[in-house]
Tab-separated table of C-alpha atoms and ligand atoms in Angstrom:
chain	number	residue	atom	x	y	z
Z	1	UNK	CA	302.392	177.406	-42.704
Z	2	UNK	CA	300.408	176.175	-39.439
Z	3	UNK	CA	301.901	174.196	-37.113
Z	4	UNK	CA	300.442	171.143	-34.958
Z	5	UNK	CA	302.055	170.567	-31.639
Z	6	UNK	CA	303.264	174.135	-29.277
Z	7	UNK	CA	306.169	171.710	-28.153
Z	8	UNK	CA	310.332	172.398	-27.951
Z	9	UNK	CA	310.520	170.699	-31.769
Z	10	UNK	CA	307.976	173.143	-32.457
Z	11	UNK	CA	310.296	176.187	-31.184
Z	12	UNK	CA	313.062	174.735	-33.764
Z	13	UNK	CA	310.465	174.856	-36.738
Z	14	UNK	CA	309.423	178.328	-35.869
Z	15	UNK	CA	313.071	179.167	-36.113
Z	16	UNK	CA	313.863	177.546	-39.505
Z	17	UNK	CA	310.192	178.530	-40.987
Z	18	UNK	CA	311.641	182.506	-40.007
Z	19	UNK	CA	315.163	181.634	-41.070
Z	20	UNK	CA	312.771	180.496	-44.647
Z	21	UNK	CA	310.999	184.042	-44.988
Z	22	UNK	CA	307.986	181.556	-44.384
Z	23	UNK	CA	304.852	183.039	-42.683
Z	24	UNK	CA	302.952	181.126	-39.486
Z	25	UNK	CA	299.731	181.307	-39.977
Z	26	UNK	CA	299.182	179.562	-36.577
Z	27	UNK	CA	299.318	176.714	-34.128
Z	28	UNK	CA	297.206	174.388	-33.089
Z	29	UNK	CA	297.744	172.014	-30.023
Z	30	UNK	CA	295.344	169.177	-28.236
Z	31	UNK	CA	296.083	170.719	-25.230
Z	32	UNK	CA	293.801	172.975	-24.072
Z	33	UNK	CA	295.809	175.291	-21.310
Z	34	UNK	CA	298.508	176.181	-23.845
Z	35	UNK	CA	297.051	178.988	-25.292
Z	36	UNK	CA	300.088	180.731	-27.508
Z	37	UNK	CA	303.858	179.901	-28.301
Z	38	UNK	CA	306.509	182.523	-28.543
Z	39	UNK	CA	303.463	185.133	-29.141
Z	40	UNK	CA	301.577	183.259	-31.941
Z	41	UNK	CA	298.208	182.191	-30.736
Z	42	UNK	CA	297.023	178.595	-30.181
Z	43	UNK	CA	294.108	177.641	-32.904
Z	44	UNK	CA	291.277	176.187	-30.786
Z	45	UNK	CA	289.664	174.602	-34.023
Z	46	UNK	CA	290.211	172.921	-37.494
Z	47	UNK	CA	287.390	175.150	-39.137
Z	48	UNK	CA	288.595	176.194	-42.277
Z	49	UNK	CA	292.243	174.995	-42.161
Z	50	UNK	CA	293.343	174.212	-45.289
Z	51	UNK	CA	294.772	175.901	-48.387
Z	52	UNK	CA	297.533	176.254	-46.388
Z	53	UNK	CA	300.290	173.555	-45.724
Z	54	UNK	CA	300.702	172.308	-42.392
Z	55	UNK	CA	303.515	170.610	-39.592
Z	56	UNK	CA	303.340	168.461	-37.444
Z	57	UNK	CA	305.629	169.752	-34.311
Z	58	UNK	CA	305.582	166.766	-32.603
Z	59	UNK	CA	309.320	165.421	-31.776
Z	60	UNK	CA	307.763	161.736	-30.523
Z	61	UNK	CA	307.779	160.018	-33.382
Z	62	UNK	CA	304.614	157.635	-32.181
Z	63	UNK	CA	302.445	161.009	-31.397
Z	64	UNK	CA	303.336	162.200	-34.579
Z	65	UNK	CA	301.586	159.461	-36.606
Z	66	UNK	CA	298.505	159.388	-34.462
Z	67	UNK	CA	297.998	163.253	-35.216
Z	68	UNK	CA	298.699	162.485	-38.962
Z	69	UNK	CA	296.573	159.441	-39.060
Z	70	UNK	CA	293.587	161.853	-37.590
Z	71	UNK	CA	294.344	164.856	-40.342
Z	72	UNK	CA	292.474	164.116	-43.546
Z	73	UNK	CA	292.288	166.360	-46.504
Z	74	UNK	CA	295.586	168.022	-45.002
Z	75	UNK	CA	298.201	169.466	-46.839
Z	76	UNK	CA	301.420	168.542	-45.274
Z	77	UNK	CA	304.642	170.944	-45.502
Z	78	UNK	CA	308.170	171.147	-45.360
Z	79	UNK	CA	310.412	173.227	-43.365
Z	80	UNK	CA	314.166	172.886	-44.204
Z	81	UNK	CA	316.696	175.260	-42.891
Z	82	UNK	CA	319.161	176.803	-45.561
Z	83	UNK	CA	322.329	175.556	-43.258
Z	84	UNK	CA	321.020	171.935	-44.631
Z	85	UNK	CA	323.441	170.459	-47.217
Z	86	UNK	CA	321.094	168.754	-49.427
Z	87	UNK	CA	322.017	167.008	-52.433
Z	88	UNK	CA	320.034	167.552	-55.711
Z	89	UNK	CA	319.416	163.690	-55.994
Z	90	UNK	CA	317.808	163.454	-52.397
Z	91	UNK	CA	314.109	163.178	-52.391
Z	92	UNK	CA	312.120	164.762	-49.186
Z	93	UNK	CA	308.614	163.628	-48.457
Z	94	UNK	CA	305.678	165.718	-47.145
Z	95	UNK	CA	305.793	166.967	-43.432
Z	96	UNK	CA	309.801	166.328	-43.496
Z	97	UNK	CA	311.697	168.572	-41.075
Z	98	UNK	CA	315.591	169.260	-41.923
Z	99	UNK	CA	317.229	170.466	-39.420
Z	100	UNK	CA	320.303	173.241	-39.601
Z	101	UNK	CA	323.863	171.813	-40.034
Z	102	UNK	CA	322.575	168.503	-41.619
Z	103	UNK	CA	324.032	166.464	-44.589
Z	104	UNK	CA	322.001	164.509	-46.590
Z	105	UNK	CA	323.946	163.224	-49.613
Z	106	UNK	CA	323.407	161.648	-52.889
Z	107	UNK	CA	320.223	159.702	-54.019
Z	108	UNK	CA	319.363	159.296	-50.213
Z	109	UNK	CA	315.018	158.938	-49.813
Z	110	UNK	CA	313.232	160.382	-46.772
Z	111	UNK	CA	309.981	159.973	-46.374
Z	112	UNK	CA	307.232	161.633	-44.736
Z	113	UNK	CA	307.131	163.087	-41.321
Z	114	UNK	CA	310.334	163.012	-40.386
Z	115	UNK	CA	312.807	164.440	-38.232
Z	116	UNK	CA	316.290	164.663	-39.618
Z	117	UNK	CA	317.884	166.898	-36.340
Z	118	UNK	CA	320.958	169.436	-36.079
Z	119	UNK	CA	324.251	168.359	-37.572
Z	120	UNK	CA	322.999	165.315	-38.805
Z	121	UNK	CA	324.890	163.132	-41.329
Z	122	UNK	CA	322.987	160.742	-44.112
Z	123	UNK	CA	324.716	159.564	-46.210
Z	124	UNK	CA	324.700	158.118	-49.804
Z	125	UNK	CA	321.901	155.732	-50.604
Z	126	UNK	CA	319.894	155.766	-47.216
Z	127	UNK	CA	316.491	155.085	-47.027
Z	128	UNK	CA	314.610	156.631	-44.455
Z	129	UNK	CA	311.054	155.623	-43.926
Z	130	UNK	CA	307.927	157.500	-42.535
Z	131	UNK	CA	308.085	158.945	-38.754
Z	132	UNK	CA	311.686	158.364	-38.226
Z	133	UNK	CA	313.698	161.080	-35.829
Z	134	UNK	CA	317.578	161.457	-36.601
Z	135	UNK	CA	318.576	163.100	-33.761
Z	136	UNK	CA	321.032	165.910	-33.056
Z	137	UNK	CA	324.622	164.876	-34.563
Z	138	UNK	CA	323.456	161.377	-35.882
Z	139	UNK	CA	325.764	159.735	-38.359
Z	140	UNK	CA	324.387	156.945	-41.111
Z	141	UNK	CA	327.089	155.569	-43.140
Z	142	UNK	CA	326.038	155.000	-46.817
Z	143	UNK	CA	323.146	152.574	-48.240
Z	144	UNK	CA	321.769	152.178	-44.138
Z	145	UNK	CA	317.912	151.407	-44.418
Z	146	UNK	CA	315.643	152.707	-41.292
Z	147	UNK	CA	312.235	151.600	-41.194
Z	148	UNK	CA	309.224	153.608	-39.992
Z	149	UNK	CA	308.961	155.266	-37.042
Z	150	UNK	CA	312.883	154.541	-35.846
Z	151	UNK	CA	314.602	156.680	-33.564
Z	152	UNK	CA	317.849	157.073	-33.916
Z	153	UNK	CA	319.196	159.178	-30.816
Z	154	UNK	CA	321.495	161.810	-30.178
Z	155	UNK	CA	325.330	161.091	-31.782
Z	156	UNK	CA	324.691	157.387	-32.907
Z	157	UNK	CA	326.916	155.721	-35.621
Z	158	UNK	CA	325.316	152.875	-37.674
Z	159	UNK	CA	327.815	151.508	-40.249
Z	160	UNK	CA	326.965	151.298	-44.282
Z	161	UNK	CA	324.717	148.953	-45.839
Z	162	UNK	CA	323.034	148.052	-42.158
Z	163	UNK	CA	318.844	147.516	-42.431
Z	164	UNK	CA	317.249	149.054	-38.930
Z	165	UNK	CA	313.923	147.638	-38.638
Z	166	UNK	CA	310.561	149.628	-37.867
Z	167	UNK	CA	309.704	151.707	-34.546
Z	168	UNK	CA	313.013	150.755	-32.723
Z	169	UNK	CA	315.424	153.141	-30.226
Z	170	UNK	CA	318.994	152.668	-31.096
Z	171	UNK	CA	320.353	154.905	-27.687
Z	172	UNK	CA	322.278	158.300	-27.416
Z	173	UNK	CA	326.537	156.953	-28.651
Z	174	UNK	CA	325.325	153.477	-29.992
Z	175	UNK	CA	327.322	152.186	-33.001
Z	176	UNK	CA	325.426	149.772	-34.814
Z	177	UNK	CA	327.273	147.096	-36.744
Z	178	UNK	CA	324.062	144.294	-37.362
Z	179	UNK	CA	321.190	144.637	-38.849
Z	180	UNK	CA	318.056	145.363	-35.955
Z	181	UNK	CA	314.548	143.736	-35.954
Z	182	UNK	CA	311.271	145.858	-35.343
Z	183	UNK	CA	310.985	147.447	-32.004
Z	184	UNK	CA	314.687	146.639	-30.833
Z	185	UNK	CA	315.802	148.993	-27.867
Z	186	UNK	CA	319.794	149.226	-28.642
Z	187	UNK	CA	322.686	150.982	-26.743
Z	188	UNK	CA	326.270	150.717	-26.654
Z	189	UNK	CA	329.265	150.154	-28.645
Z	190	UNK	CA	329.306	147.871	-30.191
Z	191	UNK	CA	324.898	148.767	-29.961
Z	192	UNK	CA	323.360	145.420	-28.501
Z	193	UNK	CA	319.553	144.774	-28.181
Z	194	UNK	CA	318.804	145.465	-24.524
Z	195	UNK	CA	315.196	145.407	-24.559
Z	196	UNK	CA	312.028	145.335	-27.426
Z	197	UNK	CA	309.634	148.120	-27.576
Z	198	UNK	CA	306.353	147.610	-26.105
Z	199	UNK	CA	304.615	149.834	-28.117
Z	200	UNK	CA	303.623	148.145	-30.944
Z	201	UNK	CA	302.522	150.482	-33.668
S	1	LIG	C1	318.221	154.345	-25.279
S	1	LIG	C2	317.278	155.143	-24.405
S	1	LIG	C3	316.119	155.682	-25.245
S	1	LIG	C4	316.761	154.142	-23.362
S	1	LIG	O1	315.921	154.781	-22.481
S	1	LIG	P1	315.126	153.897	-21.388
S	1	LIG	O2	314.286	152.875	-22.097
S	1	LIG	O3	314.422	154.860	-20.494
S	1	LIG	O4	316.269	153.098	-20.680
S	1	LIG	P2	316.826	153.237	-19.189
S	1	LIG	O5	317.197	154.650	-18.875
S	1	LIG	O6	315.868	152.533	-18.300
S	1	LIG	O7	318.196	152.419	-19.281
S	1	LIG	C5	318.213	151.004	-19.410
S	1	LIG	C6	319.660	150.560	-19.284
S	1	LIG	O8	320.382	150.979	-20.451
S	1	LIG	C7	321.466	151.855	-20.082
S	1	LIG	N1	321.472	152.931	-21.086
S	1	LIG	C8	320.452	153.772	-21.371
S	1	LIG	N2	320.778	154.580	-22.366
S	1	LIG	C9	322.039	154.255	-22.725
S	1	LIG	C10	322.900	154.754	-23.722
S	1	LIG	N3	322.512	155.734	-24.543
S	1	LIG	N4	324.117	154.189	-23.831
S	1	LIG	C11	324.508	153.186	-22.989
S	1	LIG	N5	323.694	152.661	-22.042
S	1	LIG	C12	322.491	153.197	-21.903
S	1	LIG	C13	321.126	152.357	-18.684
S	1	LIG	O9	322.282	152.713	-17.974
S	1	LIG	C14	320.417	151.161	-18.105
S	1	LIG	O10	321.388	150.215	-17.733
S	1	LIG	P3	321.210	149.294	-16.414
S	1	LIG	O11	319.968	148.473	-16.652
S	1	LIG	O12	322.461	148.490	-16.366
S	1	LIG	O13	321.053	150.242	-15.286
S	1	LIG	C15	317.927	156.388	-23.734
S	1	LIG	O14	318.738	156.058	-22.685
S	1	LIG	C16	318.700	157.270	-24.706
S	1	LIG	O15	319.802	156.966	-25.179
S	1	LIG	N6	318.089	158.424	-24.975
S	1	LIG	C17	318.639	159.413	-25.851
S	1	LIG	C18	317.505	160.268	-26.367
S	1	LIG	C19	317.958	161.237	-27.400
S	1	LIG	O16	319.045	161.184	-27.953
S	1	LIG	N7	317.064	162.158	-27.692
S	1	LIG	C20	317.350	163.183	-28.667
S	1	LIG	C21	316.122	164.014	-28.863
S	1	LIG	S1	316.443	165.314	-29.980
């Protein structure tokens, strides 16, 4: 596996990759003054990249779209860490990261790129689009839809059957009990709109 991004998310896939018996082939990283990560060496160039599936080991969920969007011909990987509790009728997409001490239940869909962080809970029937970050003890009730690109921070609740639009924030403890347009900034309990994203993807 290579790896694009020598960030902290990146020190959390080198750990589950290991934990997976999985080799690192390398890392590469736009920034030119990193030049290795815990002792693996920072790939200066795409030359000759790619039988080999690739990461991207970018926790922002906006960077991690623009790097995709610039990686043709790429073959994207997983890495999914055997703590996961997965569910046979889940379906993963390509560069999906699953994090250890996560649930992810029956017939729930994940698409690509994303981030589903430690000890988080999906549950039945989600829908979780492309570029969306779970983060670290997250809980979605059953049938909640998030749309590309979503954060959902650390410990949020959002309640079953709730549709979270694209690229929104809902904040660190938020519960979420209404549906959320596109690029909502939510906190609180119950979560209430406090701002809209600027960045418009
Ligand atoms: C929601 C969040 C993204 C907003 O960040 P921001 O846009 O920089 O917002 P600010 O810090 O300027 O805060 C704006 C207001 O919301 C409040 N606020 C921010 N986050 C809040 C939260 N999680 N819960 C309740 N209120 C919150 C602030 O107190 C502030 O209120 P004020 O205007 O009355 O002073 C951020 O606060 C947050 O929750 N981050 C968690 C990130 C996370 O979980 N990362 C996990 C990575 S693995």
């Amino acid at each position: 596996m290579y790896l694009y991004g020598a960030s902290g998310h990146a020190k959390v896939i080198l750990d589950i990759l290991r934990d997976q018996g999985i080799s690192i082939h390398g890392l590469f990283d736009d920034d030119t003054s990193i030049q290795e990560l815990q002792g693996i060496q920072i790939i200066k160039s795409f030359y000759k990249l790619l039988e080999i599936p690739l990461i991207i080991s970018i926790g922002d969920n906006r960077q991690r779209k623009r790097v995709a969007e610039k990686l043709i011909d790429v073959q994207f990987g997983n890495a999914v860490h055997s703590s996961a509790i997965i569910s046979k009728t889940a379906t993963i997409g390509f560069g999906s990261v699953i994090m250890q001490g996560s649930v992810i239940q029956a017939e729930v869909v994940i698409g690509n790129h994303a981030i589903i962080n430690t000890g988080a809970s999906v549950d039945h029937d989600c829908i979780i689009d492309d570029f969306v970050s779970i983060s670290p003890h997250a809980t979605l009730c059953g049938s909640v839809k998030i749309g590309e690109g979503t954060h959902v921070c650390a410990g949020a609740v959002i309640i079953p059957n709730i549709e979270v639009g694209k690229w929104c924030t809902i904040g660190a403890g938020a519960v979420v009990i209404r549906d959320v347009p596109d690029y909502a900034v939510l906190t609180g309990v119950p979560a209430k709109i406090i701002k809209y994203s600027s960045l418009i993807m």
